[in-house]
């Protein structure tokens, strides 16, 4: 048997990459005030900013787009997608939204009130923001192993059941439902085990609380269960996903992830107790219940994408891609969050730039260096994203300095990954010459998107 795992697709339509020189990138990054968010995408060679809505659709999906029924009410495309979602999730009620955060807003507005508390392994940033906006406390209760980047553990996304139970005992009156994010994006794209989902659901049930899953990457999570959890090696991934859903009362989804589409989202629910409130919110915030902020063609593309996202050859290749890059980084002595997650690799900037003080933002510096050396764009998850400048001018820093490289689905081939590994190793070789940055202009909130920087040293 050949060892190389090939991409399980061939390419029908190509999008050229505009090649740039290092000198050109120096100028472009300067013009972008040393902030890769401000670059034009066409000036990036390998764009690993996010896996959200950035993937390639299949010829089947493009074909389905022509079948879109754009009727305002009762479109055929709605019923087609509803049937697919019912089959995959086993949940009868499907509410389309334009993306994941809209699903969260519509659901939370119906279910939560000020002073509530919602436990989760780790809330994604839009999930947390939507809860906090309603005056709800968002508690992150991932297991301690999930917070140690270098530690290898098969299910670092598991929620800490001991802490959940303590919270249910002490604060049960404030908790409208429990959430669980599969895979745990904020925690490095790490999966949650079936045993953990089952036990969490049981615990919530004892206290009369429903379980809502955040299922953006449910197919990747199901594949991790198949590969890592005893007893599932021979179970079809679709059956594993169905078992995951069987423990839940509802779910929110950003279809821009495992839905394999460029835009879309939805809510699913097992029973109709919240349905009227949710549909009323939907009409106000998104649209009529049979389209909810999407075009008929988007519903068609998603109906096909959800099935393709559960294909085991695709999923095996997908998870192997991240692992493959991880092996090359290991060989070059570069630290990253282990084991590699489903959709991204998180470099530990401190292993590449050990001498750089945190005040010079090493993960941001590494991000800039990857762009200058190789035209690669990632996202800093460190002290620019999570630190703050206080009113007295002093700074707070994040406990980790990570650079996330997130992989669009079905878009980059093995040679792109080989190239990236070479660029990262090259940057490590030249660590002594990599410069840190200082912030010269920043907004009060979410500063990483728009802040402007200058070199230090
Ligand atoms: C992307 C994401 C969301 C939000 O979805 P959008 O489509 O970006 O609005 C929510 N939860 C998780 C875990 C995500 O990864």
Short mmCIF file of C-alpha atoms and ligand atoms in Angstrom, two decimals:
data_model
loop_
_atom_site.label_atom_id
_atom_site.label_comp_id
_atom_site.label_asym_id
_atom_site.label_seq_id
_atom_site.Cartn_x
_atom_site.Cartn_y
_atom_site.Cartn_z
CA UNK A 1 0.00 0.00 0.00
CA UNK A 2 1.29 3.48 -0.86
CA UNK A 3 1.80 5.64 2.24
CA UNK A 4 0.69 8.97 0.75
CA UNK A 5 -2.93 9.87 1.41
CA UNK A 6 -4.13 11.72 -1.67
CA UNK A 7 -6.69 14.51 -1.72
CA UNK A 8 -9.95 12.60 -2.38
CA UNK A 9 -10.99 14.97 -5.18
CA UNK A 10 -9.63 16.39 -8.38
CA UNK A 11 -9.83 19.97 -9.50
CA UNK A 12 -12.39 21.18 -12.03
CA UNK A 13 -12.16 24.93 -11.62
CA UNK A 14 -9.04 26.79 -10.49
CA UNK A 15 -8.49 30.15 -8.88
CA UNK A 16 -4.99 31.46 -9.66
CA UNK A 17 -2.78 32.63 -6.81
CA UNK A 18 -1.08 35.93 -7.61
CA UNK A 19 2.60 35.40 -6.82
CA UNK A 20 4.34 38.15 -4.86
CA UNK A 21 7.99 38.79 -4.03
CA UNK A 22 9.38 39.37 -0.56
CA UNK A 23 10.09 43.04 -1.40
CA UNK A 24 6.52 43.50 -2.52
CA UNK A 25 5.22 41.93 0.70
CA UNK A 26 7.40 44.22 2.81
CA UNK A 27 5.72 47.18 1.14
CA UNK A 28 2.21 45.66 1.34
CA UNK A 29 2.53 44.81 5.04
CA UNK A 30 3.84 48.32 5.71
CA UNK A 31 0.81 49.79 3.96
CA UNK A 32 -1.37 47.48 6.06
CA UNK A 33 0.19 48.98 9.23
CA UNK A 34 1.70 45.57 10.05
CA UNK A 35 -1.79 44.08 10.48
CA UNK A 36 -2.59 41.16 8.12
CA UNK A 37 -6.34 41.77 8.55
CA UNK A 38 -5.82 44.92 6.50
CA UNK A 39 -4.21 43.12 3.54
CA UNK A 40 -6.14 42.54 0.35
CA UNK A 41 -6.76 38.80 -0.02
CA UNK A 42 -5.22 38.84 -3.51
CA UNK A 43 -1.89 39.86 -1.93
CA UNK A 44 -1.86 36.62 0.13
CA UNK A 45 -0.42 33.38 -1.28
CA UNK A 46 -1.82 30.96 1.28
CA UNK A 47 -4.77 32.31 3.22
CA UNK A 48 -5.18 30.44 6.49
CA UNK A 49 -6.96 33.26 8.31
CA UNK A 50 -10.04 31.10 8.88
CA UNK A 51 -11.81 27.92 7.77
CA UNK A 52 -15.16 29.72 8.01
CA UNK A 53 -17.02 30.03 4.73
CA UNK A 54 -13.75 29.92 2.79
CA UNK A 55 -13.82 26.37 1.39
CA UNK A 56 -14.37 25.07 -2.14
CA UNK A 57 -17.80 23.79 -3.13
CA UNK A 58 -18.13 20.63 -5.18
CA UNK A 59 -19.47 20.32 -8.71
CA UNK A 60 -22.55 18.67 -7.18
CA UNK A 61 -23.12 21.73 -5.00
CA UNK A 62 -22.73 24.13 -7.92
CA UNK A 63 -25.18 21.99 -9.85
CA UNK A 64 -27.66 22.10 -6.95
CA UNK A 65 -27.42 25.89 -6.88
CA UNK A 66 -29.21 26.01 -10.23
CA UNK A 67 -32.10 24.12 -8.60
CA UNK A 68 -32.67 26.79 -5.96
CA UNK A 69 -36.34 27.67 -5.48
CA UNK A 70 -36.43 31.37 -4.60
CA UNK A 71 -40.07 31.44 -3.48
CA UNK A 72 -40.60 33.60 -0.40
CA UNK A 73 -42.71 31.04 1.47
CA UNK A 74 -42.67 27.26 1.30
CA UNK A 75 -39.82 26.92 -1.20
CA UNK A 76 -38.96 23.42 -2.40
CA UNK A 77 -35.33 24.06 -1.38
CA UNK A 78 -36.39 24.45 2.25
CA UNK A 79 -38.14 21.06 2.33
CA UNK A 80 -35.22 19.39 0.61
CA UNK A 81 -32.75 20.72 3.19
CA UNK A 82 -35.15 20.00 6.05
CA UNK A 83 -35.25 16.33 5.02
CA UNK A 84 -31.43 16.11 4.97
CA UNK A 85 -31.09 17.79 8.36
CA UNK A 86 -33.79 15.60 9.91
CA UNK A 87 -32.00 12.52 8.65
CA UNK A 88 -28.58 13.61 9.97
CA UNK A 89 -29.67 15.04 13.33
CA UNK A 90 -32.85 13.09 14.08
CA UNK A 91 -34.41 16.41 15.14
CA UNK A 92 -37.75 17.35 13.56
CA UNK A 93 -37.57 21.15 13.76
CA UNK A 94 -35.19 23.03 11.47
CA UNK A 95 -34.84 26.82 11.47
CA UNK A 96 -32.51 28.34 8.84
CA UNK A 97 -30.40 31.45 9.60
CA UNK A 98 -27.81 33.33 7.56
CA UNK A 99 -24.90 32.13 9.73
CA UNK A 100 -24.03 30.69 13.13
CA UNK A 101 -24.12 33.84 15.22
CA UNK A 102 -27.64 34.61 13.95
CA UNK A 103 -28.76 31.13 15.09
CA UNK A 104 -27.29 31.91 18.51
CA UNK A 105 -28.98 35.28 18.74
CA UNK A 106 -32.40 33.95 17.70
CA UNK A 107 -32.19 31.00 20.11
CA UNK A 108 -30.72 32.84 23.11
CA UNK A 109 -33.18 35.71 22.81
CA UNK A 110 -36.00 33.17 23.17
CA UNK A 111 -34.44 31.04 25.95
CA UNK A 112 -32.35 33.32 28.17
CA UNK A 113 -32.94 36.19 30.50
CA UNK A 114 -30.71 38.60 32.34
CA UNK A 115 -28.85 37.00 35.25
CA UNK A 116 -28.80 33.51 33.66
CA UNK A 117 -25.68 31.38 33.46
CA UNK A 118 -24.73 28.97 30.65
CA UNK A 119 -21.98 26.33 31.02
CA UNK A 120 -20.00 25.14 27.98
CA UNK A 121 -16.61 23.50 27.37
CA UNK A 122 -15.50 26.80 25.76
CA UNK A 123 -17.85 29.38 24.32
CA UNK A 124 -16.86 30.58 20.88
CA UNK A 125 -16.43 34.38 20.85
CA UNK A 126 -19.75 35.13 19.09
CA UNK A 127 -21.55 32.69 21.43
CA UNK A 128 -20.11 34.44 24.46
CA UNK A 129 -20.86 37.88 22.99
CA UNK A 130 -24.50 36.96 22.23
CA UNK A 131 -25.00 35.64 25.78
CA UNK A 132 -23.25 38.54 27.49
CA UNK A 133 -25.25 41.00 25.41
CA UNK A 134 -28.38 39.54 27.04
CA UNK A 135 -26.81 39.82 30.50
CA UNK A 136 -26.06 36.07 30.69
CA UNK A 137 -22.85 34.73 32.24
CA UNK A 138 -20.90 32.36 29.95
CA UNK A 139 -18.89 29.79 31.97
CA UNK A 140 -16.02 27.90 30.26
CA UNK A 141 -15.54 24.52 31.97
CA UNK A 142 -13.24 22.51 29.70
CA UNK A 143 -11.15 19.79 31.42
CA UNK A 144 -7.76 21.00 32.75
CA UNK A 145 -5.94 18.98 30.05
CA UNK A 146 -7.67 21.19 27.46
CA UNK A 147 -5.70 24.20 28.67
CA UNK A 148 -2.20 22.70 28.33
CA UNK A 149 -0.99 23.23 24.74
CA UNK A 150 1.83 20.65 24.72
CA UNK A 151 -0.12 17.87 26.44
CA UNK A 152 -1.37 15.00 24.26
CA UNK A 153 -4.87 13.76 25.20
CA UNK A 154 -7.42 12.27 22.78
CA UNK A 155 -10.37 14.42 23.84
CA UNK A 156 -9.11 17.78 25.05
CA UNK A 157 -12.52 19.31 24.28
CA UNK A 158 -14.31 17.34 27.05
CA UNK A 159 -16.21 19.38 29.61
CA UNK A 160 -15.26 19.00 33.30
CA UNK A 161 -18.27 17.16 34.71
CA UNK A 162 -17.22 17.77 38.31
CA UNK A 163 -17.29 21.51 37.79
CA UNK A 164 -20.59 21.28 35.89
CA UNK A 165 -22.20 19.39 38.77
CA UNK A 166 -20.88 21.88 41.33
CA UNK A 167 -22.35 24.70 39.25
CA UNK A 168 -25.71 22.91 38.86
CA UNK A 169 -25.86 22.46 42.66
CA UNK A 170 -24.81 25.99 43.53
CA UNK A 171 -26.38 28.00 40.71
CA UNK A 172 -28.96 25.65 39.16
CA UNK A 173 -31.69 28.28 39.30
CA UNK A 174 -29.75 30.52 36.95
CA UNK A 175 -29.04 27.85 34.30
CA UNK A 176 -31.60 27.63 31.44
CA UNK A 177 -29.61 24.95 29.52
CA UNK A 178 -26.13 23.53 29.10
CA UNK A 179 -24.07 23.96 25.94
CA UNK A 180 -21.25 21.93 24.44
CA UNK A 181 -19.12 22.95 21.44
CA UNK A 182 -18.02 20.19 19.04
CA UNK A 183 -15.21 20.43 18.21
CA UNK A 184 -13.94 22.94 20.76
CA UNK A 185 -12.82 25.73 18.44
CA UNK A 186 -11.52 28.16 21.06
CA UNK A 187 -9.61 25.33 22.73
CA UNK A 188 -7.68 24.37 19.57
CA UNK A 189 -10.31 22.49 17.51
CA UNK A 190 -10.12 19.61 20.00
CA UNK A 191 -12.84 16.93 19.97
CA UNK A 192 -15.33 15.91 22.67
CA UNK A 193 -15.72 12.19 23.38
CA UNK A 194 -19.06 10.37 23.10
CA UNK A 195 -18.68 9.29 26.73
CA UNK A 196 -18.43 12.93 27.77
CA UNK A 197 -21.44 14.05 25.68
CA UNK A 198 -23.52 11.17 27.09
CA UNK A 199 -22.53 11.82 30.72
CA UNK A 200 -23.00 15.61 30.41
CA UNK A 201 -26.49 15.15 28.94
CA UNK A 202 -27.39 12.72 31.75
CA UNK A 203 -26.15 15.12 34.40
CA UNK A 204 -28.08 18.03 32.91
CA UNK A 205 -31.20 15.85 32.75
CA UNK A 206 -30.94 15.02 36.46
CA UNK A 207 -31.30 18.74 37.09
CA UNK A 208 -34.03 19.16 34.46
CA UNK A 209 -31.80 21.13 32.05
CA UNK A 210 -31.74 20.69 28.26
CA UNK A 211 -28.53 20.25 26.26
CA UNK A 212 -27.85 22.54 23.29
CA UNK A 213 -24.90 21.55 21.09
CA UNK A 214 -22.83 24.03 19.07
CA UNK A 215 -22.33 21.73 16.07
CA UNK A 216 -20.18 23.83 13.70
CA UNK A 217 -17.70 20.94 13.34
CA UNK A 218 -19.85 17.93 14.28
CA UNK A 219 -18.56 15.81 11.37
CA UNK A 220 -14.90 16.36 12.29
CA UNK A 221 -15.79 15.57 15.90
CA UNK A 222 -17.57 12.35 14.86
CA UNK A 223 -14.52 11.29 12.83
CA UNK A 224 -12.23 11.87 15.82
CA UNK A 225 -14.55 9.65 17.88
CA UNK A 226 -14.31 6.93 15.22
CA UNK A 227 -10.50 7.13 15.20
CA UNK A 228 -9.86 7.56 18.92
CA UNK A 229 -12.72 6.29 21.12
CA UNK A 230 -12.84 2.57 21.92
CA UNK A 231 -15.87 0.85 20.39
CA UNK A 232 -16.40 3.19 17.43
CA UNK A 233 -13.73 2.07 14.95
CA UNK A 234 -16.27 0.20 12.81
CA UNK A 235 -19.25 2.53 13.25
CA UNK A 236 -20.14 4.71 10.23
CA UNK A 237 -19.47 8.39 10.95
CA UNK A 238 -23.10 9.27 10.16
CA UNK A 239 -24.20 6.85 12.92
CA UNK A 240 -21.70 8.39 15.35
CA UNK A 241 -23.06 11.85 14.53
CA UNK A 242 -26.60 10.55 15.02
CA UNK A 243 -25.67 9.21 18.46
CA UNK A 244 -24.11 12.58 19.38
CA UNK A 245 -27.36 14.31 18.40
CA UNK A 246 -29.48 11.73 20.25
CA UNK A 247 -28.29 13.17 23.60
CA UNK A 248 -29.18 16.76 22.71
CA UNK A 249 -32.40 18.76 22.83
CA UNK A 250 -31.27 21.25 20.21
CA UNK A 251 -28.28 22.67 18.36
CA UNK A 252 -26.93 25.76 16.66
CA UNK A 253 -24.81 25.46 13.53
CA UNK A 254 -22.60 27.66 11.41
CA UNK A 255 -22.87 25.90 8.05
CA UNK A 256 -19.74 27.81 6.96
CA UNK A 257 -17.75 25.06 8.70
CA UNK A 258 -18.82 21.41 8.30
CA UNK A 259 -21.78 22.46 6.12
CA UNK A 260 -19.20 22.95 3.33
CA UNK A 261 -20.81 26.18 2.14
CA UNK A 262 -19.73 29.82 1.99
CA UNK A 263 -22.72 31.16 3.94
CA UNK A 264 -25.46 29.63 6.09
CA UNK A 265 -26.50 28.45 9.52
CA UNK A 266 -29.41 26.90 11.39
CA UNK A 267 -31.05 25.84 14.62
CA UNK A 268 -32.47 22.35 15.18
CA UNK A 269 -34.82 21.37 18.01
CA UNK A 270 -36.15 18.07 19.29
CA UNK A 271 -39.53 19.35 20.51
CA UNK A 272 -41.75 22.35 19.96
CA UNK A 273 -41.72 23.97 23.42
CA UNK A 274 -39.67 27.01 22.24
CA UNK A 275 -40.68 26.92 18.61
CA UNK A 276 -43.19 29.79 18.50
CA UNK A 277 -40.85 32.20 20.30
CA UNK A 278 -37.95 31.22 18.08
CA UNK A 279 -39.92 31.58 14.85
CA UNK A 280 -41.18 35.01 15.94
CA UNK A 281 -37.61 36.12 16.66
CA UNK A 282 -36.52 34.67 13.33
CA UNK A 283 -39.09 36.67 11.36
CA UNK A 284 -37.94 39.84 13.11
CA UNK A 285 -34.19 39.22 12.88
CA UNK A 286 -33.61 37.02 9.82
CA UNK A 287 -36.58 36.31 7.58
CA UNK A 288 -39.57 34.06 6.97
CA UNK A 289 -39.19 30.58 8.56
CA UNK A 290 -38.65 28.76 5.25
CA UNK A 291 -35.60 30.82 4.23
CA UNK A 292 -34.37 32.63 7.37
CA UNK A 293 -31.82 34.95 5.78
CA UNK A 294 -30.66 32.64 2.98
CA UNK A 295 -31.46 32.38 -0.72
CA UNK A 296 -33.08 29.19 -2.01
CA UNK A 297 -29.82 28.37 -3.81
CA UNK A 298 -27.93 28.57 -0.49
CA UNK A 299 -30.33 26.01 1.01
CA UNK A 300 -29.66 23.67 -1.94
CA UNK A 301 -25.86 23.99 -1.64
CA UNK A 302 -26.11 23.21 2.07
CA UNK A 303 -28.30 20.14 1.53
CA UNK A 304 -25.53 18.66 -0.61
CA UNK A 305 -22.67 20.04 1.55
CA UNK A 306 -23.91 18.46 4.77
CA UNK A 307 -23.81 15.02 3.17
CA UNK A 308 -20.40 15.59 1.59
CA UNK A 309 -19.05 16.83 4.93
CA UNK A 310 -19.82 13.40 6.44
CA UNK A 311 -17.93 11.46 3.77
CA UNK A 312 -15.33 9.36 5.58
CA UNK A 313 -12.65 9.55 2.89
CA UNK A 314 -12.93 13.32 2.96
CA UNK A 315 -12.85 13.45 6.78
CA UNK A 316 -9.86 11.10 7.03
CA UNK A 317 -7.97 13.29 4.56
CA UNK A 318 -9.10 16.45 6.38
CA UNK A 319 -7.86 15.39 9.81
CA UNK A 320 -4.71 13.89 8.32
CA UNK A 321 -3.83 17.24 6.70
CA UNK A 322 -3.50 19.01 10.06
CA UNK A 323 -1.63 16.02 11.50
CA UNK A 324 0.76 16.01 8.51
CA UNK A 325 1.69 19.66 9.06
CA UNK A 326 2.12 18.87 12.76
CA UNK A 327 4.63 16.11 11.97
CA UNK A 328 6.71 18.52 9.88
CA UNK A 329 6.61 21.14 12.63
CA UNK A 330 7.70 18.55 15.21
CA UNK A 331 10.65 17.62 13.02
CA UNK A 332 11.64 21.30 12.86
CA UNK A 333 11.37 21.70 16.64
CA UNK A 334 8.40 24.05 16.50
CA UNK A 335 5.81 23.82 19.29
CA UNK A 336 2.07 23.71 18.65
CA UNK A 337 -1.16 22.72 20.39
CA UNK A 338 -1.14 18.91 20.56
CA UNK A 339 -2.56 16.77 19.20
CA UNK A 340 -3.47 18.75 16.06
CA UNK A 341 -7.18 19.59 15.93
CA UNK A 342 -9.65 19.20 13.10
CA UNK A 343 -9.60 22.50 11.27
CA UNK A 344 -6.41 24.25 12.30
CA UNK A 345 -2.89 24.08 13.72
CA UNK A 346 -2.01 26.49 16.54
CA UNK A 347 1.69 27.38 16.60
CA UNK A 348 3.23 28.22 19.97
CA UNK A 349 5.11 31.43 19.08
CA UNK A 350 7.25 31.20 22.19
CA UNK A 351 8.96 28.10 20.82
CA UNK A 352 9.90 30.00 17.65
CA UNK A 353 10.78 33.34 19.24
CA UNK A 354 11.84 32.37 22.78
CA UNK A 355 13.88 35.53 23.37
CA UNK A 356 11.19 38.02 22.40
CA UNK A 357 9.51 39.76 25.36
CA UNK A 358 5.72 39.44 25.49
CA UNK A 359 5.51 43.25 25.32
CA UNK A 360 6.69 42.93 21.69
CA UNK A 361 3.80 40.56 20.89
CA UNK A 362 5.66 37.43 19.72
CA UNK A 363 2.62 35.72 18.13
CA UNK A 364 1.83 38.88 16.16
CA UNK A 365 5.51 39.11 15.16
CA UNK A 366 5.41 35.48 13.99
CA UNK A 367 2.25 36.18 12.01
CA UNK A 368 3.97 39.08 10.23
CA UNK A 369 7.10 36.98 9.64
CA UNK A 370 5.12 34.19 7.94
CA UNK A 371 3.56 36.74 5.63
CA UNK A 372 6.88 38.42 4.79
CA UNK A 373 8.79 35.16 4.29
CA UNK A 374 6.12 33.17 2.48
CA UNK A 375 2.95 35.16 1.89
CA UNK A 376 1.09 33.03 4.45
CA UNK A 377 -1.71 34.62 6.48
CA UNK A 378 -2.72 33.29 9.92
CA UNK A 379 -4.39 34.80 12.99
CA UNK A 380 -2.69 35.82 16.20
CA UNK A 381 -4.36 34.35 19.28
CA UNK A 382 -2.29 36.04 21.93
CA UNK A 383 -1.85 39.32 23.71
CA UNK A 384 -3.08 41.52 20.88
CA UNK A 385 -6.35 39.57 20.67
CA UNK A 386 -6.86 39.00 24.40
CA UNK A 387 -4.67 41.62 26.09
CA UNK A 388 -5.93 45.11 26.95
CA UNK A 389 -4.52 48.56 27.33
CA UNK A 390 -5.81 49.93 30.62
CA UNK A 391 -6.80 53.53 31.27
CA UNK A 392 -3.49 54.23 33.03
CA UNK A 393 -1.62 53.21 29.82
CA UNK A 394 -0.41 49.84 31.16
CA UNK A 395 -1.04 46.55 29.31
CA UNK A 396 -2.43 43.16 30.31
CA UNK A 397 -1.12 40.08 28.46
CA UNK A 398 -2.63 36.72 27.49
CA UNK A 399 -1.30 33.50 29.02
CA UNK A 400 -0.48 31.99 25.61
CA UNK A 401 1.08 33.37 22.43
CA UNK A 402 -0.47 31.28 19.64
CA UNK A 403 -0.71 31.70 15.89
CA UNK A 404 -3.66 29.85 14.34
CA UNK A 405 -3.39 28.48 10.83
CA UNK A 406 -6.96 27.46 9.88
CA UNK A 407 -7.53 25.41 6.75
CA UNK A 408 -10.31 26.14 4.26
CA UNK A 409 -12.00 22.89 3.19
CA UNK A 410 -10.90 21.16 -0.06
CA UNK A 411 -8.84 24.16 -1.12
CA UNK A 412 -5.11 23.66 -0.56
CA UNK A 413 -3.09 20.63 -1.68
CA UNK A 414 -0.22 18.79 -0.05
CA UNK A 415 2.39 20.98 -1.77
CA UNK A 416 0.88 24.07 -0.17
CA UNK A 417 1.34 22.39 3.21
CA UNK A 418 4.91 21.34 2.37
CA UNK A 419 5.66 24.91 1.37
CA UNK A 420 4.15 26.30 4.59
CA UNK A 421 6.20 23.89 6.73
CA UNK A 422 9.37 25.07 4.93
CA UNK A 423 8.49 28.73 5.46
CA UNK A 424 7.81 28.19 9.18
CA UNK A 425 11.08 26.27 9.65
CA UNK A 426 12.94 29.03 7.78
CA UNK A 427 11.43 31.69 10.07
CA UNK A 428 12.60 29.69 13.11
CA UNK A 429 16.16 29.55 11.68
CA UNK A 430 16.13 33.31 11.39
CA UNK A 431 14.46 33.98 14.73
CA UNK A 432 17.18 36.38 15.85
CA UNK A 433 16.34 38.76 13.02
CA UNK A 434 12.53 38.70 13.50
CA UNK A 435 11.31 41.98 14.92
CA UNK A 436 8.57 42.53 17.44
CA UNK A 437 5.88 45.22 17.20
CA UNK A 438 4.27 47.94 19.25
CA UNK A 439 0.70 49.18 18.92
CA UNK A 440 0.45 52.75 17.69
CA UNK A 441 -3.32 52.99 17.29
CA UNK A 442 -6.08 50.79 18.70
CA UNK A 443 -9.84 50.76 19.25
CA UNK A 444 -11.33 49.99 22.65
CA UNK A 445 -12.85 46.60 21.74
CA UNK A 446 -11.74 43.71 19.46
CA UNK A 447 -8.54 45.60 18.77
CA UNK A 448 -6.80 42.93 16.67
CA UNK A 449 -9.04 43.54 13.64
CA UNK A 450 -8.13 47.20 13.15
CA UNK A 451 -5.12 48.10 15.34
CA UNK A 452 -2.08 49.71 13.68
CA UNK A 453 1.50 48.71 14.52
CA UNK A 454 5.13 49.78 14.15
CA UNK A 455 8.32 47.68 14.39
CA UNK A 456 10.38 47.71 17.57
CA UNK A 457 14.15 47.09 17.61
C1 LIG B 1 -17.87 30.01 13.54
C2 LIG B 1 -18.44 29.60 14.82
C3 LIG B 1 -19.62 30.18 15.33
C4 LIG B 1 -20.29 31.36 14.67
O1 LIG B 1 -20.66 31.12 13.36
P1 LIG B 1 -20.66 32.26 12.21
O2 LIG B 1 -21.19 31.54 11.03
O3 LIG B 1 -19.24 32.73 12.05
O4 LIG B 1 -21.55 33.35 12.65
C5 LIG B 1 -20.12 29.68 16.51
N1 LIG B 1 -19.51 28.68 17.17
C6 LIG B 1 -18.36 28.11 16.73
C7 LIG B 1 -17.75 27.00 17.50
C8 LIG B 1 -17.79 28.56 15.55
O5 LIG B 1 -16.66 27.99 15.11
#
